[in-house]
mmCIF file of C-alpha atoms and ligand atoms in Angstrom:
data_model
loop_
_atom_site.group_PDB
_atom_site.id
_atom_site.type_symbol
_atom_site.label_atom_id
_atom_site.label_comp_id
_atom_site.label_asym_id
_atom_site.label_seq_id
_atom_site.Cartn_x
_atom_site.Cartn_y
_atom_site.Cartn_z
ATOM 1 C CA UNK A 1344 58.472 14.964 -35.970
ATOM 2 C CA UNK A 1345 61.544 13.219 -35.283
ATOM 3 C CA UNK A 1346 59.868 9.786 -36.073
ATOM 4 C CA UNK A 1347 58.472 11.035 -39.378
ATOM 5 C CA UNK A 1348 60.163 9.800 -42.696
ATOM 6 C CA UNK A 1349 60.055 12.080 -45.664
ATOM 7 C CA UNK A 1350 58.629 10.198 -48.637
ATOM 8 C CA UNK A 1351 59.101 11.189 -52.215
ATOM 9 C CA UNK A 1352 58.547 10.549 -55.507
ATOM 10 C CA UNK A 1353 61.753 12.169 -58.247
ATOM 11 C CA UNK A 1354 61.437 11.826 -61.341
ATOM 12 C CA UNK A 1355 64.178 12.271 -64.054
ATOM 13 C CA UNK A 1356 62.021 13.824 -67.133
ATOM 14 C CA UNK A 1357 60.962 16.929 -66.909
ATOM 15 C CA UNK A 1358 57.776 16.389 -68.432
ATOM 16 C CA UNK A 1359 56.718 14.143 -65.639
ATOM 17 C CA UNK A 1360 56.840 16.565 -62.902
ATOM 18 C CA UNK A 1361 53.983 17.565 -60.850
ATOM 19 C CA UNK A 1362 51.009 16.286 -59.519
ATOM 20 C CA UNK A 1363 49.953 12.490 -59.401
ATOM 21 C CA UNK A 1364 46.411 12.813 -60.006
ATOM 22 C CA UNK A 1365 45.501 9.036 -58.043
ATOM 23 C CA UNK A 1366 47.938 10.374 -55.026
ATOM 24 C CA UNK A 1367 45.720 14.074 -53.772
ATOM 25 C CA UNK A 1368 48.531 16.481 -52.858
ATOM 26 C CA UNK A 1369 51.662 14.427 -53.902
ATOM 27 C CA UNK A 1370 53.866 15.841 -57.300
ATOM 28 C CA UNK A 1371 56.420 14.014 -58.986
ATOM 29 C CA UNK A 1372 59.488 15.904 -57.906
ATOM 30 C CA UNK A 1373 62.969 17.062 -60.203
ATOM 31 C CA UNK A 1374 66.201 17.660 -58.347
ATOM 32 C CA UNK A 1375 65.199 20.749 -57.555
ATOM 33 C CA UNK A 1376 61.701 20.023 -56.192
ATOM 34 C CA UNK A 1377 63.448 17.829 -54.124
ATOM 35 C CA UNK A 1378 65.713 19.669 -52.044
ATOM 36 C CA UNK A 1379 63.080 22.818 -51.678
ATOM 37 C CA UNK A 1380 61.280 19.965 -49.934
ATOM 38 C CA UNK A 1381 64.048 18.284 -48.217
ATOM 39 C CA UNK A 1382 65.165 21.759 -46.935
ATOM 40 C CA UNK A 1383 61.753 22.575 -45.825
ATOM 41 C CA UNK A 1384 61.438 18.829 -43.769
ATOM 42 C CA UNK A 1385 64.748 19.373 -41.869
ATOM 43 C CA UNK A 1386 63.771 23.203 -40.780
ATOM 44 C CA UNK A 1387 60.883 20.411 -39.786
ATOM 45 C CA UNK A 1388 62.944 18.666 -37.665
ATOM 46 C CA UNK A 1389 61.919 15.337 -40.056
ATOM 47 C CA UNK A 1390 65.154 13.280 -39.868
ATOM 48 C CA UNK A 1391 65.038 11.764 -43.103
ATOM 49 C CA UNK A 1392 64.060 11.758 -46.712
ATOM 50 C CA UNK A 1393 63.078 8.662 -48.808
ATOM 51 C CA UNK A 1394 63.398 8.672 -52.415
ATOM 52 C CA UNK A 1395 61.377 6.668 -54.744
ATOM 53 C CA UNK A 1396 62.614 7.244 -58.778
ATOM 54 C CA UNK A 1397 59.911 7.329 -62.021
ATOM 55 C CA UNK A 1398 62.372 6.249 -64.588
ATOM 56 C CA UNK A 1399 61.749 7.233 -68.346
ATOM 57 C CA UNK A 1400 60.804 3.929 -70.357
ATOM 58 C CA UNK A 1401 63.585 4.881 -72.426
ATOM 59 C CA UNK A 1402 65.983 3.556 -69.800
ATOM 60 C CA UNK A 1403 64.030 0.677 -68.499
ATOM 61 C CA UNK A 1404 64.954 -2.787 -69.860
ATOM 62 C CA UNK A 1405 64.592 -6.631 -69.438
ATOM 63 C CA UNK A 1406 67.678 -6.820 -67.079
ATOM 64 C CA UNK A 1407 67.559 -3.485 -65.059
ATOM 65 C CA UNK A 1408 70.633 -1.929 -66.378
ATOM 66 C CA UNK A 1409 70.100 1.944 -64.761
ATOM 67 C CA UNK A 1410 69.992 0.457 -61.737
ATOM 68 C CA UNK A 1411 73.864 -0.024 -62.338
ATOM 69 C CA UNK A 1412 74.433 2.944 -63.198
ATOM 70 C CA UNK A 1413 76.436 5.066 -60.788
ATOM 71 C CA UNK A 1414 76.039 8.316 -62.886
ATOM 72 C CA UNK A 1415 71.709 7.800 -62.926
ATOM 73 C CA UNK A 1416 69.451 9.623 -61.560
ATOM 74 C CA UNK A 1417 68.911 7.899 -58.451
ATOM 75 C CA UNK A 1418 72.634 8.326 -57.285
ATOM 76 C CA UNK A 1419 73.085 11.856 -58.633
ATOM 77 C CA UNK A 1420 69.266 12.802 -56.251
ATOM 78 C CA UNK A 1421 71.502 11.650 -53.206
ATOM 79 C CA UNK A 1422 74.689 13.250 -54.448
ATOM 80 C CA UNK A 1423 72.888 16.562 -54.416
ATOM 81 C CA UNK A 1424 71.151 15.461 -51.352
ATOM 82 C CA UNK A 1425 74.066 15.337 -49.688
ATOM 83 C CA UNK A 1426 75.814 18.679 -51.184
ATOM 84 C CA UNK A 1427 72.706 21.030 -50.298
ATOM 85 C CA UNK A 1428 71.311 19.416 -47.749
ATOM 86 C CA UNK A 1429 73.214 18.144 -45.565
ATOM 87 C CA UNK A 1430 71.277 18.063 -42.455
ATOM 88 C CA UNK A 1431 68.943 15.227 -43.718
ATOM 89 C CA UNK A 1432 69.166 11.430 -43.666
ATOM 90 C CA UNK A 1433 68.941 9.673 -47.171
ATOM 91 C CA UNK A 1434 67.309 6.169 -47.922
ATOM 92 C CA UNK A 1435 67.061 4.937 -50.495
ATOM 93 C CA UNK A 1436 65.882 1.510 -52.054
ATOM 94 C CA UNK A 1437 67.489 -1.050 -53.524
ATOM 95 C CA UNK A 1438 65.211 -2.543 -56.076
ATOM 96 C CA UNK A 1439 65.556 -3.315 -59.886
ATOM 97 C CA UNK A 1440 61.313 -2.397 -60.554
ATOM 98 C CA UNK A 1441 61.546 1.030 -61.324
ATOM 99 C CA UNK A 1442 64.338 -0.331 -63.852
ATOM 100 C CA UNK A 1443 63.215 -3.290 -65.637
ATOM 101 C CA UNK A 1444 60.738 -2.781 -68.428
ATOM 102 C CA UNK A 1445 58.396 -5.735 -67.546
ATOM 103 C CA UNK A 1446 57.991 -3.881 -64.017
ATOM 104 C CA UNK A 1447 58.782 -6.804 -61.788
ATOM 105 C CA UNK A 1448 61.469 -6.750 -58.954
ATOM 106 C CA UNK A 1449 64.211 -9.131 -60.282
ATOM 107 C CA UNK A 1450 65.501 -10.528 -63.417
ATOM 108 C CA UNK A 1451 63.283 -12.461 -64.929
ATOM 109 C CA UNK A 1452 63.869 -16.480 -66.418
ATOM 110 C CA UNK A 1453 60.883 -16.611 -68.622
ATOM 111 C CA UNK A 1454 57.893 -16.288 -65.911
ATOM 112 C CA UNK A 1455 60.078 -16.530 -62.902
ATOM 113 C CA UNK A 1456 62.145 -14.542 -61.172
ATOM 114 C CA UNK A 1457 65.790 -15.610 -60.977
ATOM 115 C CA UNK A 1458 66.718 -15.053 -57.315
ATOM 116 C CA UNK A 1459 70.824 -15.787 -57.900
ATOM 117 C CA UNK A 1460 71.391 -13.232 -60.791
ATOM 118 C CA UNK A 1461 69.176 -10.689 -58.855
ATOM 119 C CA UNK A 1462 70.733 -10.680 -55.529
ATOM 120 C CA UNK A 1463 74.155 -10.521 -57.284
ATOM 121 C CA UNK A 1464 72.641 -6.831 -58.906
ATOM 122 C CA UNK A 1465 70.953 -5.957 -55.838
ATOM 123 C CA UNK A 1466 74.374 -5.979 -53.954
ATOM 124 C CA UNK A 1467 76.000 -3.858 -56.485
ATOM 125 C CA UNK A 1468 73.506 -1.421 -56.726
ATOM 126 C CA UNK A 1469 73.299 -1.343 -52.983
ATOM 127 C CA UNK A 1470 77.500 -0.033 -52.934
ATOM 128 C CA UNK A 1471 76.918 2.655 -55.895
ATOM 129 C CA UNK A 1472 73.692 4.171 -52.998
ATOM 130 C CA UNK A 1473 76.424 4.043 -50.443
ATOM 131 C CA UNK A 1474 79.393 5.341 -52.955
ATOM 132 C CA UNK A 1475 76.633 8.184 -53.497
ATOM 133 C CA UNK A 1476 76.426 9.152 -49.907
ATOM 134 C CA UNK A 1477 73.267 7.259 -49.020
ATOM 135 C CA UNK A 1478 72.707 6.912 -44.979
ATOM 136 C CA UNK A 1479 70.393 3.606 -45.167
ATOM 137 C CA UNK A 1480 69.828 1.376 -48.023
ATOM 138 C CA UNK A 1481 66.249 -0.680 -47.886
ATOM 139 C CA UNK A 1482 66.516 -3.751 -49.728
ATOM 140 C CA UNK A 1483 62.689 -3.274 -50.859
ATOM 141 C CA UNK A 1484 62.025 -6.672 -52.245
ATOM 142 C CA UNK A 1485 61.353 -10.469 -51.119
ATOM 143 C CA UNK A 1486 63.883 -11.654 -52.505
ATOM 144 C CA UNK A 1487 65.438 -14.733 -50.339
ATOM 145 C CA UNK A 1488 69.288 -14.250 -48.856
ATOM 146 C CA UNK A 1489 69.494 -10.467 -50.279
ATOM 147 C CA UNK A 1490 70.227 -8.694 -46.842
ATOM 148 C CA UNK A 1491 73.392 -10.886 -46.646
ATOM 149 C CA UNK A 1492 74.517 -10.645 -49.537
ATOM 150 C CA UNK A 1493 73.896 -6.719 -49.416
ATOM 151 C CA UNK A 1494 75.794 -6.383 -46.102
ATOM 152 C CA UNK A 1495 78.556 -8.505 -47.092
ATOM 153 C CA UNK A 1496 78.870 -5.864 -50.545
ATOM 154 C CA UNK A 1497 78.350 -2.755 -48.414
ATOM 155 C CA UNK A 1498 81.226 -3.923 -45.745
ATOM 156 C CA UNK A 1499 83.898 -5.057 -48.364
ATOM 157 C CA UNK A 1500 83.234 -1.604 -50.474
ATOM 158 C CA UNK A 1501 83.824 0.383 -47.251
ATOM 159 C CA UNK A 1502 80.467 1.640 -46.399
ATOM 160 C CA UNK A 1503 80.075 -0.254 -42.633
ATOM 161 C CA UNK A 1504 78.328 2.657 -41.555
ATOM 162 C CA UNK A 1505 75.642 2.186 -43.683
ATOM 163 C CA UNK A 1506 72.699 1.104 -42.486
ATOM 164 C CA UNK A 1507 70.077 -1.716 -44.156
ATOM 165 C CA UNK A 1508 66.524 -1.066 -43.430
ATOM 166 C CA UNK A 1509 64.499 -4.611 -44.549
ATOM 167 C CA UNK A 1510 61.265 -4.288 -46.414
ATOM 168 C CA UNK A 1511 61.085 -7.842 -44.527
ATOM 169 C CA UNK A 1512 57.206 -8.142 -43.959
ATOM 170 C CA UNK A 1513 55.659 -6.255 -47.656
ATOM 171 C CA UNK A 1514 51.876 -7.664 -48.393
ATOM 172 C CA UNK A 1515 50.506 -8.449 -51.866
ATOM 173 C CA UNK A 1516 48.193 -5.207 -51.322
ATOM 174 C CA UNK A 1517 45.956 -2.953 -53.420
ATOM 175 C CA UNK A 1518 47.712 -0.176 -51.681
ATOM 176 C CA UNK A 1519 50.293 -0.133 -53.680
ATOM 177 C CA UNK A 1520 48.135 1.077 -56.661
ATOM 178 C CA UNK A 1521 48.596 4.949 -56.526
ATOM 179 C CA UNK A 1522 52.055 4.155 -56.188
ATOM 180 C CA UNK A 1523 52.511 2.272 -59.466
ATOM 181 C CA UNK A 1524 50.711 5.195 -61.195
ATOM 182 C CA UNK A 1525 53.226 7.562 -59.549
ATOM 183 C CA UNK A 1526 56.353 5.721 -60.626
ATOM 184 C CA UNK A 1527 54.654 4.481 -63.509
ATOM 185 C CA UNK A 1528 54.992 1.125 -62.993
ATOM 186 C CA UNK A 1529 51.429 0.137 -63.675
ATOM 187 C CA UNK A 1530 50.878 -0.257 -67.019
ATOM 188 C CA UNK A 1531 54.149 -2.002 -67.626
ATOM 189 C CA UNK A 1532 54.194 -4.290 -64.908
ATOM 190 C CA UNK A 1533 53.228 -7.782 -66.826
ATOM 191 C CA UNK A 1534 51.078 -10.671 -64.134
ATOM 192 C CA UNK A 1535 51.370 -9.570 -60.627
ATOM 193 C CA UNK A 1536 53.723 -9.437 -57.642
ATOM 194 C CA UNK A 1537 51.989 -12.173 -55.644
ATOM 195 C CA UNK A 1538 54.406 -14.970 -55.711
ATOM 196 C CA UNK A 1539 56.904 -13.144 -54.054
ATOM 197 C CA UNK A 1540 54.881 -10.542 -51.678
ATOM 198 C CA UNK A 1541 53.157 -12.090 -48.814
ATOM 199 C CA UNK A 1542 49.587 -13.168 -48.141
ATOM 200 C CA UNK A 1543 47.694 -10.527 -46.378
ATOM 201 C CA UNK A 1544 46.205 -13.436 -44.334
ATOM 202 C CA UNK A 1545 49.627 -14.659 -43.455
ATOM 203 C CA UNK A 1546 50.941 -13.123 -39.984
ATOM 204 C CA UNK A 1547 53.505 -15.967 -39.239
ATOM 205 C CA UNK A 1548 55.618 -15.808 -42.140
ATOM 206 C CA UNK A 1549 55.834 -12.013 -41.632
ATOM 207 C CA UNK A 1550 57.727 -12.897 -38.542
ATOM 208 C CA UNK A 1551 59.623 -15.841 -40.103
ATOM 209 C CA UNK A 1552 60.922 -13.320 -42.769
ATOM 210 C CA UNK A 1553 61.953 -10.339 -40.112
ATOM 211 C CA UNK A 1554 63.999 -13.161 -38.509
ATOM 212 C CA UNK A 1555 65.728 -14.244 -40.991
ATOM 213 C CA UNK A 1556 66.587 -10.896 -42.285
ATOM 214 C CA UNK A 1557 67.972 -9.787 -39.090
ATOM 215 C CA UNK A 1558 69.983 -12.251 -38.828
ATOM 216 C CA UNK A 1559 71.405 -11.915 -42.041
ATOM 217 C CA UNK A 1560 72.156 -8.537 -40.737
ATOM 218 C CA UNK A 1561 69.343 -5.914 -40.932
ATOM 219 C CA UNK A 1562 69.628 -2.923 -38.777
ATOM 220 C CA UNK A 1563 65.959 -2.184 -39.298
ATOM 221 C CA UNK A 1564 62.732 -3.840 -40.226
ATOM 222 C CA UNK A 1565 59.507 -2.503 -42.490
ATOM 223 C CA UNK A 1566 56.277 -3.618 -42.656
ATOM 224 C CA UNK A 1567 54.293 -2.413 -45.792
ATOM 225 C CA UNK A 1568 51.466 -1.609 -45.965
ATOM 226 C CA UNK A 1569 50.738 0.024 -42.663
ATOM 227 C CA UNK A 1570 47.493 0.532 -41.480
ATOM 228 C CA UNK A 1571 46.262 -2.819 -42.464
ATOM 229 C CA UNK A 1572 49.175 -4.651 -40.439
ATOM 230 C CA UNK A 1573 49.528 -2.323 -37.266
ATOM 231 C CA UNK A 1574 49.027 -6.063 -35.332
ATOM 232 C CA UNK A 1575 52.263 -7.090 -37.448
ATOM 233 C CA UNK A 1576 54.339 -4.199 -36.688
ATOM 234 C CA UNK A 1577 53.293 -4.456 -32.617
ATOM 235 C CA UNK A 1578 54.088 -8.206 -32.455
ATOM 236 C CA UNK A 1579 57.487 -7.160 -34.643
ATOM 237 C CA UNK A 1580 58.161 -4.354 -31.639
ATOM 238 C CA UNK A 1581 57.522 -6.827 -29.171
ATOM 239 C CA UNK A 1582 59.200 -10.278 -30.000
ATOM 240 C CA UNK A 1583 62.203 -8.541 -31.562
ATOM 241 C CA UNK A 1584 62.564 -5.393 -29.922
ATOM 242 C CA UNK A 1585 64.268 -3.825 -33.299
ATOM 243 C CA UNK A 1586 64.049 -0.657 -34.695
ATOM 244 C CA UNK A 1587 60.634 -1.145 -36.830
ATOM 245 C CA UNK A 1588 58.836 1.541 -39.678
ATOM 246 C CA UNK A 1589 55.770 1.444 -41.254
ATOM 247 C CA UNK A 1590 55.146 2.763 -44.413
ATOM 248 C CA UNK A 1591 51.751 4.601 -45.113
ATOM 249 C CA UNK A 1592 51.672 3.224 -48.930
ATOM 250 C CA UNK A 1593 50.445 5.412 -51.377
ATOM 251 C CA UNK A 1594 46.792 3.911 -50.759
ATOM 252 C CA UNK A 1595 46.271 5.079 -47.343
ATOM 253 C CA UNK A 1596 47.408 8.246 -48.032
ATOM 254 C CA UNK A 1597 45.416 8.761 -51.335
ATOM 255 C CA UNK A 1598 42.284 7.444 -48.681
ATOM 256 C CA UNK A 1599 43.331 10.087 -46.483
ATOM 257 C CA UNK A 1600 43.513 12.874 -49.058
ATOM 258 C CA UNK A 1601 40.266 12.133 -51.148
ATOM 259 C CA UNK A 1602 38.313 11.464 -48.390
ATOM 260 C CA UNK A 1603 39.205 15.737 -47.546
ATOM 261 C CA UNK A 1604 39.097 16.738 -50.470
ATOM 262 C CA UNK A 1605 35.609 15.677 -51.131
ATOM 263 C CA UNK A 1606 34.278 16.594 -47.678
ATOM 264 C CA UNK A 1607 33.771 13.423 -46.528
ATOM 265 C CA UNK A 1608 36.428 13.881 -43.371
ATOM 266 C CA UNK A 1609 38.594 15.832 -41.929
ATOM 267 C CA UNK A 1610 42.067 14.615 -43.780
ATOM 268 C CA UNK A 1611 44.216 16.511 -41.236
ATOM 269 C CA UNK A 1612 42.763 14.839 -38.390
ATOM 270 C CA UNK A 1613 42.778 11.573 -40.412
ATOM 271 C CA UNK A 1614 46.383 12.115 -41.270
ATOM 272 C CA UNK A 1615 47.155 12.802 -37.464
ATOM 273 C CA UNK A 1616 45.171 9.959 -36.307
ATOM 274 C CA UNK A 1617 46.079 7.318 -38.533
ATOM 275 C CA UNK A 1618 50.193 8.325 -37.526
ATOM 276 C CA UNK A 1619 48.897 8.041 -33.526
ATOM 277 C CA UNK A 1620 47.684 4.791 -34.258
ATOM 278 C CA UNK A 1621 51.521 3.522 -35.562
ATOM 279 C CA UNK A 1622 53.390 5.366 -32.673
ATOM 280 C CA UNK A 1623 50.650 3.261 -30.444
ATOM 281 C CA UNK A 1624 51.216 -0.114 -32.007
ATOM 282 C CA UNK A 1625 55.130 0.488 -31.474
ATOM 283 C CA UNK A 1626 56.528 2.033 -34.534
ATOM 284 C CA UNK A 1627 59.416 3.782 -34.444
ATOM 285 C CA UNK A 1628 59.078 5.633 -37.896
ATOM 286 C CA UNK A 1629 56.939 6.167 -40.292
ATOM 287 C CA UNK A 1630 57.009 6.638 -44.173
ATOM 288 C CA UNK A 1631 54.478 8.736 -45.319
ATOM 289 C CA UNK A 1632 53.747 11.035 -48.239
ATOM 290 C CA UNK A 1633 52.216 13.267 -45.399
ATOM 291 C CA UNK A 1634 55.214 13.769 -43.692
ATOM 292 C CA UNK A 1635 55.776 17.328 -44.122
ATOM 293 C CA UNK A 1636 51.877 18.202 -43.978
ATOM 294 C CA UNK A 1637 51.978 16.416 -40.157
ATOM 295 C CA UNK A 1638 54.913 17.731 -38.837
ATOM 296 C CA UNK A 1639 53.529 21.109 -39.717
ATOM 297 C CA UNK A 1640 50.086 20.366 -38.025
ATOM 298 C CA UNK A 1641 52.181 18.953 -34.803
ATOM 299 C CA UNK A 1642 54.338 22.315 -34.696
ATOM 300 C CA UNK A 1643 50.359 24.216 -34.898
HETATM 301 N N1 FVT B 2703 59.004 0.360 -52.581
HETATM 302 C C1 FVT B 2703 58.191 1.473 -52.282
HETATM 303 C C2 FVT B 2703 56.772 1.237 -52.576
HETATM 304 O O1 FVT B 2703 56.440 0.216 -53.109
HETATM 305 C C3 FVT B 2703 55.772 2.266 -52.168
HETATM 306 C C4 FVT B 2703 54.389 1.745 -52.100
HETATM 307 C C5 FVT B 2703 53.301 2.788 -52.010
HETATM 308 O O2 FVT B 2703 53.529 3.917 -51.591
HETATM 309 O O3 FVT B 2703 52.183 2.424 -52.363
HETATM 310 MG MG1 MG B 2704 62.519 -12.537 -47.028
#
């Protein structure tokens, strides 16, 4: 229960709420969706919610400019948060994808993405989470040099308190691809995320990168997908000793949740089993889209 992360998908239209049809038994939440299901995860005893925004196209553009907003959606979800439920940790990303129109994670210099102007956005938009009352901040990109640059930001704004959770090993997977569909990413995103995730037949650089970002001042470390990486997240545990979170991608869990729903398996015992096998290979929290479903099954 108390290792179980609360993961969420908010979205700020009103026509786009309800179910994901490629993600079995996940909706696309409003504000009030949200906290019925935040409340209901803390009488859980789940410590923590994560939120992940669908943005109307309306607001998306080429240079992510809702991410900067500290009136959006994203920072008035935590500001309610906060207000109605108060017993329940908020993280949030920091990312400029669910902002800019071409669905990438930075700013863009014709095919490239320009690291410099991105961090510089990533580090504001990291204080207006914290300004909004958000517990951890998870820098959910590749970027090079942003967990410095984020920490520095969050310090000199006052927020020294607030945690950074890395996204510091994140595969190039076809996991992700309920996900997109969620936070409708997928049909804008324009080539593919490749040159800045990492190789799923990489496992050294997945180390290289949780070093560096710890020493540029990570409390916390993620490895994305799960499942497929439970090797990375043990050697993680074991070399670093950090806390270190999976995250059950939107793949795994849509796996899970078709494989029940046609009859093929039992998706609670899945669900249960698959979470056994993180806690085994060292995890100390996982993100999943299951999370209330399992800590109901583990209360019986
Ligand atoms: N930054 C959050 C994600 O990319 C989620 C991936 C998924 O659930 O597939
Ligand atoms: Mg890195």
């Amino acid at each position: 229960m108390d290792d179980l992360v609360l993961t969420t998908v908010i979205t700020d239209t009103k026509a786009s709420e309800g179910p994901v049809p490629s993600l079995p038994g996940v909706s696309r939440l409003g504000l009030d969706g949200l906290i019925e299901q935040a409340r209901e995860a803390a009488g859980l005893g789940i410590p923590a919610v994560a939120l992940f925004p669908h943005i109307d196209p309306a607001r998306k553009d080429a240079a992510a400019t809702e991410a900067l907003n500290p009136d959006g959606f994203v920072p008035a979800a935590i500001r309610r948060l906060k207000a109605d439920v108060p017993d329940i940790g908020v993280i949030v990303d920091v990312a400029l994808d669910p902002f800019t129109d071409h669905g990438h994670d930075g700013l863009m210099q014709g095919d490239v993405i320009d690291n410099d102007t991105t961090l510089d956005m990533l580090a504001q938009g990291a204080v207006i989470l914290a300004d909004a009352g958000a517990d951890i901040v998870a820098p959910s990109d590749m970027m090079d040099g942003r967990i410095g640059v984020i920490r520095d930001a969050l310090d000199q704004a006052d927020h020294p308190d607030v945690m950074i959770l890395s996204y510091a090993a994140k595969y190039a997977s076809a996991f992700y691809g309920p996900y997109r569909d969620a936070i409708g990413t997928a049909s804008a995103l324009r080539g593919d995320k490749r040159t800045y995730q990492m190789d799923p037949a990489n496992s050294e650089e997945a180390l290289h990168e949780v070093a560096m970002d710890l020493d540029e001042g990570a409390d916390m470390v993620m490895v994305k997908p799960g499942l497929p990486y439970l090797d990375i997240c043990h050697r993680i545990k074991t070399e670093f000793g950090v806390p270190t979170f999976a995250f059950q991608v939107s793949g795994e869990y849509a796996m899970i949740q078709s494989a029940g729903q046609n009859g093929w398996a039992d998706s609670e015992r899945l669900l249960l089993e698959t979470l056994n096998g993180f806690k085994r290979a060292g995890c100390d929290a996982v993100l999943t889209y299951g999370a209330i479903r399992a800590a109901r099954l583990l209360k019986g």
